[in-house]
PDB file of C-alpha atoms and ligand atoms in Angstrom:
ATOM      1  CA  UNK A 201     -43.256 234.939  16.696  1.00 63.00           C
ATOM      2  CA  UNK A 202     -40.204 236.266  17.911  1.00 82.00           C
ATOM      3  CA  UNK A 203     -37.745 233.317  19.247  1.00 93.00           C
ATOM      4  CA  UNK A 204     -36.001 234.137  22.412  1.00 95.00           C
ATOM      5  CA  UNK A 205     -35.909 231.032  25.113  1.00 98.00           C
ATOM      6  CA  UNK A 206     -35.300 227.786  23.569  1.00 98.00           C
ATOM      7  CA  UNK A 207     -35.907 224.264  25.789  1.00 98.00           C
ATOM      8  CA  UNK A 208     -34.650 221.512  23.373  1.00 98.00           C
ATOM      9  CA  UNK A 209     -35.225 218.281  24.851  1.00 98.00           C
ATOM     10  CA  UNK A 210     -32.438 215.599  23.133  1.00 98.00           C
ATOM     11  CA  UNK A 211     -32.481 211.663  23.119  1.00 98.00           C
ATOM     12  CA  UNK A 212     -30.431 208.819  22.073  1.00 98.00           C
ATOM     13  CA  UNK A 213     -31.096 209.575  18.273  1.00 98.00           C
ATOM     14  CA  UNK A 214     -28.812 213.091  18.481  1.00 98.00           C
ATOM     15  CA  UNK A 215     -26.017 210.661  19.298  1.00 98.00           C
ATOM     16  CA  UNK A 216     -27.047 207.960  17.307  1.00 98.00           C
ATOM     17  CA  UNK A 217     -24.579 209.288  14.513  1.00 98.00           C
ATOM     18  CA  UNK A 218     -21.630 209.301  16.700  1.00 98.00           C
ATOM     19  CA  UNK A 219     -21.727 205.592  16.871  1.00 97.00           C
ATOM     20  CA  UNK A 220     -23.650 205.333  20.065  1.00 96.00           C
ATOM     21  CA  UNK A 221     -26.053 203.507  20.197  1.00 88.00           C
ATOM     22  CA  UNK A 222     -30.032 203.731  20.275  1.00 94.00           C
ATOM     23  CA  UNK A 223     -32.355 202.139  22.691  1.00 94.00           C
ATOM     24  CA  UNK A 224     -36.301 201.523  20.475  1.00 94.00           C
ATOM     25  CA  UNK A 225     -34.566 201.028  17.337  1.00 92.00           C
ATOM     26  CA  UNK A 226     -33.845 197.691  15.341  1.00 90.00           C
ATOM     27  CA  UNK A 227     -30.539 197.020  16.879  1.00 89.00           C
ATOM     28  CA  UNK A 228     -31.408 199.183  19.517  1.00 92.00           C
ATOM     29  CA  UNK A 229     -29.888 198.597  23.448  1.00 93.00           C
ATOM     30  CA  UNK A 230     -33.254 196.998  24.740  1.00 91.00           C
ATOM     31  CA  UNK A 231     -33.110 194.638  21.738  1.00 91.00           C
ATOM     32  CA  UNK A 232     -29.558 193.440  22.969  1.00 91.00           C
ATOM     33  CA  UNK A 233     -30.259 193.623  27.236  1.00 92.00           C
ATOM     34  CA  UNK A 234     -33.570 193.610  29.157  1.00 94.00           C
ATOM     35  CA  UNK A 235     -33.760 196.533  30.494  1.00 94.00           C
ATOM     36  CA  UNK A 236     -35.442 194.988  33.624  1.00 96.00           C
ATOM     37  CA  UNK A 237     -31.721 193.489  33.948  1.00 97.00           C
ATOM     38  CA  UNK A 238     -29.160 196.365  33.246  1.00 97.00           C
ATOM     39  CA  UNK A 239     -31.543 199.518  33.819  1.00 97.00           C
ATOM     40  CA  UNK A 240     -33.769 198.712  36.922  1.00 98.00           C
ATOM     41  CA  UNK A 241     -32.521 198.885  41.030  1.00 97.00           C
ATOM     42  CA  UNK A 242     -33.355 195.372  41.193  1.00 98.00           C
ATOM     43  CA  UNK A 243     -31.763 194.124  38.146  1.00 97.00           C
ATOM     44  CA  UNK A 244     -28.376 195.846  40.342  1.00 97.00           C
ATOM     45  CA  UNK A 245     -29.247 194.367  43.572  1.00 96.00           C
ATOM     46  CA  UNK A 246     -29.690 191.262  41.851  1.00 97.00           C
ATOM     47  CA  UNK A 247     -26.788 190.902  39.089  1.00 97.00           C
ATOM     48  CA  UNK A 248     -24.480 194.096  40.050  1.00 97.00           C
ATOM     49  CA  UNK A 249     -21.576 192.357  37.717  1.00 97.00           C
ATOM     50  CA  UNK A 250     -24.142 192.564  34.820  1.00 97.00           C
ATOM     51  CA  UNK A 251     -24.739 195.932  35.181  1.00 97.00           C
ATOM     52  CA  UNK A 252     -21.693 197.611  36.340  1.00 98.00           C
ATOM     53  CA  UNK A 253     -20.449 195.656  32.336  1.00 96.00           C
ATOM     54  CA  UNK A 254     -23.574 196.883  30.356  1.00 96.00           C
ATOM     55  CA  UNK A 255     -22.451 200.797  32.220  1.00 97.00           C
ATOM     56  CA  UNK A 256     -18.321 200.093  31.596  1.00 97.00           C
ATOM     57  CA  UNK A 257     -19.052 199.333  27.829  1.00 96.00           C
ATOM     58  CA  UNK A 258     -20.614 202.457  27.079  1.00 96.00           C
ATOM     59  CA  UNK A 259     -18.021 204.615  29.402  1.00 97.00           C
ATOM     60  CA  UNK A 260     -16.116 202.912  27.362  1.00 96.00           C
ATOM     61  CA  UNK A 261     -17.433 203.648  24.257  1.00 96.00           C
ATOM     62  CA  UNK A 262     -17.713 207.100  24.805  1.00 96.00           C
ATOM     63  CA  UNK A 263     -13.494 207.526  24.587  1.00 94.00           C
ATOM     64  CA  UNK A 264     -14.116 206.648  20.709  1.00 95.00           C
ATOM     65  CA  UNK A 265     -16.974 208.918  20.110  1.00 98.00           C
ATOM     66  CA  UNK A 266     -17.017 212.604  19.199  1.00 98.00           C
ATOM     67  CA  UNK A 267     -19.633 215.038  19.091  1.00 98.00           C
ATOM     68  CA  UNK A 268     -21.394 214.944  15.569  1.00 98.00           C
ATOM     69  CA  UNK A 269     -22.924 217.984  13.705  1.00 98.00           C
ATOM     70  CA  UNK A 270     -26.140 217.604  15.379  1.00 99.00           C
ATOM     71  CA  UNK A 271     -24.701 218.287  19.071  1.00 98.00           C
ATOM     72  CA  UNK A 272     -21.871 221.383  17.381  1.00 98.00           C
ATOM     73  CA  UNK A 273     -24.869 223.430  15.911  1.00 98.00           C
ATOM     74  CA  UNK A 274     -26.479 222.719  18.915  1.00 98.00           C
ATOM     75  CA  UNK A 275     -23.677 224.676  20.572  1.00 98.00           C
ATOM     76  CA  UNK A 276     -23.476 227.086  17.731  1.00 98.00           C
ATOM     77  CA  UNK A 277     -27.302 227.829  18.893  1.00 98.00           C
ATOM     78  CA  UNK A 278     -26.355 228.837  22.232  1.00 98.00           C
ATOM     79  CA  UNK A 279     -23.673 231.036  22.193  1.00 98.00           C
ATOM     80  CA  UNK A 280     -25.919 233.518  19.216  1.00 97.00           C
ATOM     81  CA  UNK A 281     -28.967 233.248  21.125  1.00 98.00           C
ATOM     82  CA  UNK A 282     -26.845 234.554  24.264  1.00 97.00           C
ATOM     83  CA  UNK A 283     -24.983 236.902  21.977  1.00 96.00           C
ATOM     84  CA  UNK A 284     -29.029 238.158  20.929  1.00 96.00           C
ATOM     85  CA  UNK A 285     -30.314 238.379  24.731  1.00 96.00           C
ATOM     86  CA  UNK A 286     -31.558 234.950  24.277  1.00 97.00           C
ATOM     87  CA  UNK A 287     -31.081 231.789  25.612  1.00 98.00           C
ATOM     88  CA  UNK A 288     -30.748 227.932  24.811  1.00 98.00           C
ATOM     89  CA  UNK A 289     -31.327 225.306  27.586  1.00 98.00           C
ATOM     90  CA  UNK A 290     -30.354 221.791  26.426  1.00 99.00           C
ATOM     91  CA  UNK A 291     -32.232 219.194  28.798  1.00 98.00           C
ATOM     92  CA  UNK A 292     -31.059 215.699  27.955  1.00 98.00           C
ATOM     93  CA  UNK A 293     -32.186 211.674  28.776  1.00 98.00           C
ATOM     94  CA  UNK A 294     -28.599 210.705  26.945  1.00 98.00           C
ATOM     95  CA  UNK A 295     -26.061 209.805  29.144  1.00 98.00           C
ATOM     96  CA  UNK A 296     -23.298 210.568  27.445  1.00 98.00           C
ATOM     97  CA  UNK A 297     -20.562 213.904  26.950  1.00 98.00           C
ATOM     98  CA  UNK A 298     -21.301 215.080  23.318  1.00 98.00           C
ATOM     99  CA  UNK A 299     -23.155 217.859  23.966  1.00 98.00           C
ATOM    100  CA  UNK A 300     -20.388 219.456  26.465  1.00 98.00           C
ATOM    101  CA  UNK A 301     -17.937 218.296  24.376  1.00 98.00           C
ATOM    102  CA  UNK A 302     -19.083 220.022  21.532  1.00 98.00           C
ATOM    103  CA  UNK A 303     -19.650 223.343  23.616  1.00 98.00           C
ATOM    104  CA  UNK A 304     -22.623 223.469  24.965  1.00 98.00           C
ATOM    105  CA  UNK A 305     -22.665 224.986  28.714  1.00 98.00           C
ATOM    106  CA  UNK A 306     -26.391 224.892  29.626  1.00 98.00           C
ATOM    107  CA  UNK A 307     -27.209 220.918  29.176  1.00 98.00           C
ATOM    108  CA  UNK A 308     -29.018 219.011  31.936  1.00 98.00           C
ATOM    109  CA  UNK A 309     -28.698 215.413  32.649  1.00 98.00           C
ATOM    110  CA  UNK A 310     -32.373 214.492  33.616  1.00 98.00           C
ATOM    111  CA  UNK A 311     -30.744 210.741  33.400  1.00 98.00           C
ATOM    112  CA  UNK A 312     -27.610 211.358  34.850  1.00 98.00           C
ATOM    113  CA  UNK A 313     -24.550 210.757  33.452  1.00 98.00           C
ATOM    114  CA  UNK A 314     -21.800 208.087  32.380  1.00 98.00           C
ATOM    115  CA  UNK A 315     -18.974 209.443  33.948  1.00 98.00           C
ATOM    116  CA  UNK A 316     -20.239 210.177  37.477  1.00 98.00           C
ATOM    117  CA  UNK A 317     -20.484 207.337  39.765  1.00 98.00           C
ATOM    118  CA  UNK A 318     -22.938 207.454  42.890  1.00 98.00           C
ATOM    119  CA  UNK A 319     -21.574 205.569  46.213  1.00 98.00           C
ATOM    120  CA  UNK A 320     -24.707 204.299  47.909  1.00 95.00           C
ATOM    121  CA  UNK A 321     -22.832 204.869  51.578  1.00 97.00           C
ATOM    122  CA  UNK A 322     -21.680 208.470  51.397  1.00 97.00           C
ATOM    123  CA  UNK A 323     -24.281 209.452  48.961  1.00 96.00           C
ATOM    124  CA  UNK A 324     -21.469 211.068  47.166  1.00 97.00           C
ATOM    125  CA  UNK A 325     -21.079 211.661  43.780  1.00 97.00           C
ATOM    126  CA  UNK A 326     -18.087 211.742  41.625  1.00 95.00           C
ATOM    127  CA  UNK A 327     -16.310 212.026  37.725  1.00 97.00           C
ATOM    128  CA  UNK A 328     -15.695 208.698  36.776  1.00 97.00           C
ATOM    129  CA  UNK A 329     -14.090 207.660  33.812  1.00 96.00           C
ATOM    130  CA  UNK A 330     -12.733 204.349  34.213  1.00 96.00           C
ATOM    131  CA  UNK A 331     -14.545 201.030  34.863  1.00 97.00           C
ATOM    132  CA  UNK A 332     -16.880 200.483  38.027  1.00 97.00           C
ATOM    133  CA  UNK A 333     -17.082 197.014  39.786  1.00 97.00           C
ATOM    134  CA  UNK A 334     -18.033 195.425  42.630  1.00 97.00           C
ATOM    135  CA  UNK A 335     -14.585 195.884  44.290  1.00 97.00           C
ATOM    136  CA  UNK A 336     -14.398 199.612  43.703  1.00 97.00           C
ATOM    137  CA  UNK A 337     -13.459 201.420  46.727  1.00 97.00           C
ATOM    138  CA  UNK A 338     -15.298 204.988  46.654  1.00 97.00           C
ATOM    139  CA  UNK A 339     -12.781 208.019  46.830  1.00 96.00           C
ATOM    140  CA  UNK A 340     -14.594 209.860  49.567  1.00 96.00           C
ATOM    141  CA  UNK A 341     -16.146 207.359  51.912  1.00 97.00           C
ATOM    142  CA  UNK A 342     -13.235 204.345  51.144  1.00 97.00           C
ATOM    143  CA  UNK A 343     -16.280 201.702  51.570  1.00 97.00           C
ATOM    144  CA  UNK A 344     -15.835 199.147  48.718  1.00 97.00           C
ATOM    145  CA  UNK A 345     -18.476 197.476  46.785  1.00 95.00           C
ATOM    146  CA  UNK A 346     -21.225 200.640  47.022  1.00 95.00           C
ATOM    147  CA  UNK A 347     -20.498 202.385  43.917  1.00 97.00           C
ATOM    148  CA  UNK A 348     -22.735 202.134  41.301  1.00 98.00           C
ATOM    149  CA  UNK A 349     -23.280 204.332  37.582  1.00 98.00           C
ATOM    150  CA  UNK A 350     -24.941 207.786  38.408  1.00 98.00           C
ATOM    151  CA  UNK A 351     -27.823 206.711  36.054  1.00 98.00           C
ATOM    152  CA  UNK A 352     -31.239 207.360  36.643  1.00 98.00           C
ATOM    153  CA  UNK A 353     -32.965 203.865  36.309  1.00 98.00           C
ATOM    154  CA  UNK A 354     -36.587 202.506  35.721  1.00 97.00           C
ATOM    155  CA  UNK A 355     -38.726 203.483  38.664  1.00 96.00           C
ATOM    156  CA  UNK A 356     -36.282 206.099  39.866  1.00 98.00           C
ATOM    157  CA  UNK A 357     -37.308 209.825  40.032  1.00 97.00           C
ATOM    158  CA  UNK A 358     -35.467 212.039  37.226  1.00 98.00           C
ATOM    159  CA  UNK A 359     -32.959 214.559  38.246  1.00 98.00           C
ATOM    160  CA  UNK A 360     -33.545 218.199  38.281  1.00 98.00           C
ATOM    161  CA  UNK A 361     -37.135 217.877  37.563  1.00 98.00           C
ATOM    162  CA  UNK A 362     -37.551 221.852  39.086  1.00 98.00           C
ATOM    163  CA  UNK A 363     -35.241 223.835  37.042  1.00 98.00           C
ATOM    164  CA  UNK A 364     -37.269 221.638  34.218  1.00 98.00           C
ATOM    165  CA  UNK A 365     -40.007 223.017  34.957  1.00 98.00           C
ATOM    166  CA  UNK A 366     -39.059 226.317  35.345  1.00 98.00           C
ATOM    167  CA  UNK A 367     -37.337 226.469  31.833  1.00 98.00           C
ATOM    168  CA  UNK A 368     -40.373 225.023  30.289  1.00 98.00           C
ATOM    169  CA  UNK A 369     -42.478 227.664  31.655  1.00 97.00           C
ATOM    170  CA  UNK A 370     -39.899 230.469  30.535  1.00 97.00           C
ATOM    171  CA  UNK A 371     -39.479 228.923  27.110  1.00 98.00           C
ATOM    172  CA  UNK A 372     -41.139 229.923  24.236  1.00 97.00           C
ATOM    173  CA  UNK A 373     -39.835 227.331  21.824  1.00 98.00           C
ATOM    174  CA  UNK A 374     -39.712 223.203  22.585  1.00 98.00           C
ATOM    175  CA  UNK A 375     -37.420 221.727  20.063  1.00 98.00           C
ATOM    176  CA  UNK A 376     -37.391 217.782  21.139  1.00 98.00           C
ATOM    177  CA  UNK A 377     -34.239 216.000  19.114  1.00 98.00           C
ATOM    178  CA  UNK A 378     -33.817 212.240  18.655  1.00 98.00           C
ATOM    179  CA  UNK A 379     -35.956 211.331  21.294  1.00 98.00           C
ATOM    180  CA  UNK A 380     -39.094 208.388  20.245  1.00 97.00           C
ATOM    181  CA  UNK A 381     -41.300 209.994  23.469  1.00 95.00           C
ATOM    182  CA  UNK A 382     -41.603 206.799  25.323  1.00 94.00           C
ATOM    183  CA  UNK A 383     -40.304 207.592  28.594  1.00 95.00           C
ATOM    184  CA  UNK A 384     -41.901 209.836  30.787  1.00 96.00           C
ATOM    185  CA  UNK A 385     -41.613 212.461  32.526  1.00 97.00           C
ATOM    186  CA  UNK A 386     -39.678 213.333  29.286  1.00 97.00           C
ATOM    187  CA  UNK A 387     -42.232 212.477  27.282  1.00 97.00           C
ATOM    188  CA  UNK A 388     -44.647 214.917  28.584  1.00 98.00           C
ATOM    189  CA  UNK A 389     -42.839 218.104  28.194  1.00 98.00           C
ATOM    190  CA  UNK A 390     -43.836 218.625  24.497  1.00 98.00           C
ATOM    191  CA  UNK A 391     -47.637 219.239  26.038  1.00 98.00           C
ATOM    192  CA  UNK A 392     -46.405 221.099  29.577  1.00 98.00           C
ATOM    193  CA  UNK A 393     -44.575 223.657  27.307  1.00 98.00           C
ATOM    194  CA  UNK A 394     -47.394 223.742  24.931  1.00 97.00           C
ATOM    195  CA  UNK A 395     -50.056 224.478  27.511  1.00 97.00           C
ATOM    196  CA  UNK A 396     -47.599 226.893  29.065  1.00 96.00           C
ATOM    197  CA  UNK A 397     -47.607 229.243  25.314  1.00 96.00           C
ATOM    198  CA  UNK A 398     -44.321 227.822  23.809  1.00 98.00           C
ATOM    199  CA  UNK A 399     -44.392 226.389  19.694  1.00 98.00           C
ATOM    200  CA  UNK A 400     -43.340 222.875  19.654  1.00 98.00           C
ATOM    201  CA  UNK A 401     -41.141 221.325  16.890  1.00 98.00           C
ATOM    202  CA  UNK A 402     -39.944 217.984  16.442  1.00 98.00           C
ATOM    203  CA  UNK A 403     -36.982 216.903  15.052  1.00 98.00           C
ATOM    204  CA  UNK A 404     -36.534 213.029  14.306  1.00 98.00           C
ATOM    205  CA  UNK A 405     -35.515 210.338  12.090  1.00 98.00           C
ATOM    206  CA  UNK A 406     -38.793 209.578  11.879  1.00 98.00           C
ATOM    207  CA  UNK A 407     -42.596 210.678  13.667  1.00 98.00           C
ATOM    208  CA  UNK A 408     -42.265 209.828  17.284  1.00 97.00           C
ATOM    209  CA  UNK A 409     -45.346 208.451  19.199  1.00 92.00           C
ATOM    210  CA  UNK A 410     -45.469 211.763  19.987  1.00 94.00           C
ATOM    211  CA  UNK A 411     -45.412 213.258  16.640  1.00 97.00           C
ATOM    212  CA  UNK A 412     -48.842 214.592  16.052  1.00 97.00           C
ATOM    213  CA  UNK A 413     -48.795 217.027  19.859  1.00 97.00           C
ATOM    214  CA  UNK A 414     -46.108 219.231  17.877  1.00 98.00           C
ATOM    215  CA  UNK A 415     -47.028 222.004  15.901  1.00 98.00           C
ATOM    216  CA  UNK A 416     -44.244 221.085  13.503  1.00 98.00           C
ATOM    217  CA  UNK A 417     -42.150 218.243  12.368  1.00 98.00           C
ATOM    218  CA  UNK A 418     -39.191 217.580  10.660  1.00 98.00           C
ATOM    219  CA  UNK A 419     -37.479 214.000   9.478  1.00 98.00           C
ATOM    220  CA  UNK A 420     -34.545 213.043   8.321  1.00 98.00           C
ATOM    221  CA  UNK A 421     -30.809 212.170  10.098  1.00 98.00           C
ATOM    222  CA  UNK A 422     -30.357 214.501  13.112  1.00 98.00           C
ATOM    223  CA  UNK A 423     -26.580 215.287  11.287  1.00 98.00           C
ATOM    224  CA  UNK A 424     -28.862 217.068   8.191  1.00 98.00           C
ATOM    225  CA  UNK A 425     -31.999 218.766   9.564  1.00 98.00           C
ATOM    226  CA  UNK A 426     -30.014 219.960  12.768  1.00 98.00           C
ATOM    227  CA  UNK A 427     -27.793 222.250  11.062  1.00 98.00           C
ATOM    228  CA  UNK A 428     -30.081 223.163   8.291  1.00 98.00           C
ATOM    229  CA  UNK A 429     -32.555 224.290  11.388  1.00 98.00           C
ATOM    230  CA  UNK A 430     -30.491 226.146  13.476  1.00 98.00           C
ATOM    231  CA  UNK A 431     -29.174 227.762  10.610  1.00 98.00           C
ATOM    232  CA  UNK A 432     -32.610 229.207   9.751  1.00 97.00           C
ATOM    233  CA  UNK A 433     -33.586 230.504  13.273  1.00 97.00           C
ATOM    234  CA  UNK A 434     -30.505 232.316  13.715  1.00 96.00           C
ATOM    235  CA  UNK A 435     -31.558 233.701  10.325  1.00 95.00           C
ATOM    236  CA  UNK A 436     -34.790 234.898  11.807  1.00 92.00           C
ATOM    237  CA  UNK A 437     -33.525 236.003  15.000  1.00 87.00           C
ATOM    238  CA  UNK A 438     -32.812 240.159  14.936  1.00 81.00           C
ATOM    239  CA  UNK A 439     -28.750 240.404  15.731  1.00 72.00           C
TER     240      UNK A 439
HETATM  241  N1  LIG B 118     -31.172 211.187  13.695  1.00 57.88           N
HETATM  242  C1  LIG B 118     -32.312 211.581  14.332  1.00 57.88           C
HETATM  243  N2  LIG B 118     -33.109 210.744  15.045  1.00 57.88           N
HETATM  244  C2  LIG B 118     -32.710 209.455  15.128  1.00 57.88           C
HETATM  245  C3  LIG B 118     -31.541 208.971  14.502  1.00 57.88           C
HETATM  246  C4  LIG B 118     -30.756 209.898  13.763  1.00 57.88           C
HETATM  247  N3  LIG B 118     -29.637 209.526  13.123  1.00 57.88           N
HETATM  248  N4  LIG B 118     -31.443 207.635  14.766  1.00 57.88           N
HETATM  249  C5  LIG B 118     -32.504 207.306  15.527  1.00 57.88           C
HETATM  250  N5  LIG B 118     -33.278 208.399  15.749  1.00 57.88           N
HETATM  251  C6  LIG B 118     -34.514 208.492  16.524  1.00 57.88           C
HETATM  252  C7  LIG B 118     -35.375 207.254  16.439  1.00 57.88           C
HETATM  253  O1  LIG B 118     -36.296 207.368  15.349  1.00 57.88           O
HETATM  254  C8  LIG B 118     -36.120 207.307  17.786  1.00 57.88           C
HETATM  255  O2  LIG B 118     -37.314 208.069  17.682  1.00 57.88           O
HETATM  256  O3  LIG B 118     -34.142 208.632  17.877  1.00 57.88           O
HETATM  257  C9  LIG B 118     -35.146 208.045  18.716  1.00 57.88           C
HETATM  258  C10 LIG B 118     -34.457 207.130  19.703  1.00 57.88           C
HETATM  259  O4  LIG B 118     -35.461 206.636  20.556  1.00 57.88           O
HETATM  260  P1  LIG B 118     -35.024 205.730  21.798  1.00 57.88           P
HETATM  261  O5  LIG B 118     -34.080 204.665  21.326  1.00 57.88           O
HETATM  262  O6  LIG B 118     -36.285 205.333  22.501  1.00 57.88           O
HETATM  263  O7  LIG B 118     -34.171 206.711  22.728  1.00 57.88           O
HETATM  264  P2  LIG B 118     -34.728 207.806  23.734  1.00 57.88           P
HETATM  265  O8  LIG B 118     -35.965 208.440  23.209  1.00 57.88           O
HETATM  266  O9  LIG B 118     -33.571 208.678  24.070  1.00 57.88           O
HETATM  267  O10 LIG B 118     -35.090 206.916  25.028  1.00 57.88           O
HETATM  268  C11 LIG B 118     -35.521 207.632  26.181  1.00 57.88           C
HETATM  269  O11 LIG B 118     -35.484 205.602  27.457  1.00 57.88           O
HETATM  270  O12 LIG B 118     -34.472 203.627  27.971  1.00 57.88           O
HETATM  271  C12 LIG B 118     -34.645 204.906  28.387  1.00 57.88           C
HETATM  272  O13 LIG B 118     -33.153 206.069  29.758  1.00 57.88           O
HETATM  273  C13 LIG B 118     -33.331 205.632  28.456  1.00 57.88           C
HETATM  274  O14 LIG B 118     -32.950 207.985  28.089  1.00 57.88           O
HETATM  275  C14 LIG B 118     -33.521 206.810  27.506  1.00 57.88           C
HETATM  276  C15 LIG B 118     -35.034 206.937  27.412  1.00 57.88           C
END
């Protein structure tokens, strides 16, 4: 089947290598924080100081990681499938850089991102790369103290949910990367693209819960069976 429209949806594991960290796994985030705590509206409401340090030590975090060879072939993907007529849509639940950083220009942040703050007075949003706290002013509206990380939480709705849709439906290849398929809506769009005609593959450290709704699976650090995969489609794709 000829490969023209690729969907990859990516998760903590792509980044996993570049020293960020995971959420399910051993030492993974939720093992370290309830996420009913750092992740939730009312964890904020109630403990904003918590949460605006669980959000500044990954911002900060990010400044000492780089993109790995998972997120450049990635990249690599893109620009040849453009070059062949095609096209490569990254959607993403990470919230951090790598994937920009390491080139990609079509990546969307279904959970927002690390360095955007939201100001819950203007409804504003802007790049923010330093800490956030309760005494931050915002830039636009100048109210203090209604800032807070541009993250899509626990019982919030997902960003960008339509032009998700609308590339699943278009696609006719799903490649989910370093994602366990835990979290809906995410978690679902290995059977919407299915039902909607696109092959599914899955690319993991290890089966996901999802695992067996793929046609295809392959294990093994994102770093080696990234590369090795893009590699072969752009083999297999007419130039
Ligand atoms: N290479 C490839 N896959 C890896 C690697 C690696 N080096 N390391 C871990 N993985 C895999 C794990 O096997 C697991 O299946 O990455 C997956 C990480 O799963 P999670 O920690 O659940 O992360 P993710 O799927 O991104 O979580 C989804 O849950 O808490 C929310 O908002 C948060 O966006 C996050 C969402």
């Amino acid at each position: 089947m000829q490969v023209r429209r690729i969907v990859l949806l990516t998760g903590a594991g792509i980044s996993a290598e570049s020293g960020l960290g995971t959420f399910r796994d051993r030492d993974g985030l939720w093992t370290r924080h309830r996420l009913e705590d750092v992740a939730t509206p009312d964890g904020f409401r109630r403990n904003p100081v918590l949460v605006h340090d669980f959000y500044n030590r990954r911002r900060s975090d990010l400044k000492t990681a780089s993109p790995n060879a998972a997120h450049l072939a990635l990249a690599r993907l893109e620009q040849e499938m453009i070059g062949a007529g095609g096209s490569v849509t990254i959607v993403t639940q990470n919230v951090d850089d790598l994937h920009e950083r390491a080139g990609s220009k079509t990546v969307i942040h279904m959970h927002g991102e690390l360095l955007s703050a939201l100001c819950g007075a203007c409804e504003t949003r802007d790049r923010w790369e330093a800490d956030l706290g309760v005494e931050t002013e915002c830039r636009r509206c100048g109210v203090v103290g209604t800032l807070r990380p541009d993250v899509v939480w626990f019982g919030e709705i997902p960003y960008h949910m339509t032009n998700i849709q609308r590339a699943l439906a278009a696609c006719d290849l799903f490649v989910a990367v370093g994602t366990s398929g835990e979290v809906y809506p995410a978690a679902g769009f290995v059977e919407m693209a299915r039902v909607l005609g696109a092959a599914t593959l899955e690319l993991n450290l290890e089966p996901s819960s999802s695992a067996r709704v793929f046609d295809a699976g392959r294990y093994g650090p994102a770093t080696e069976i990234v590369p090795v995969w893009v590699a072969e489609t752009l083999a297999s794709v007419p130039h």
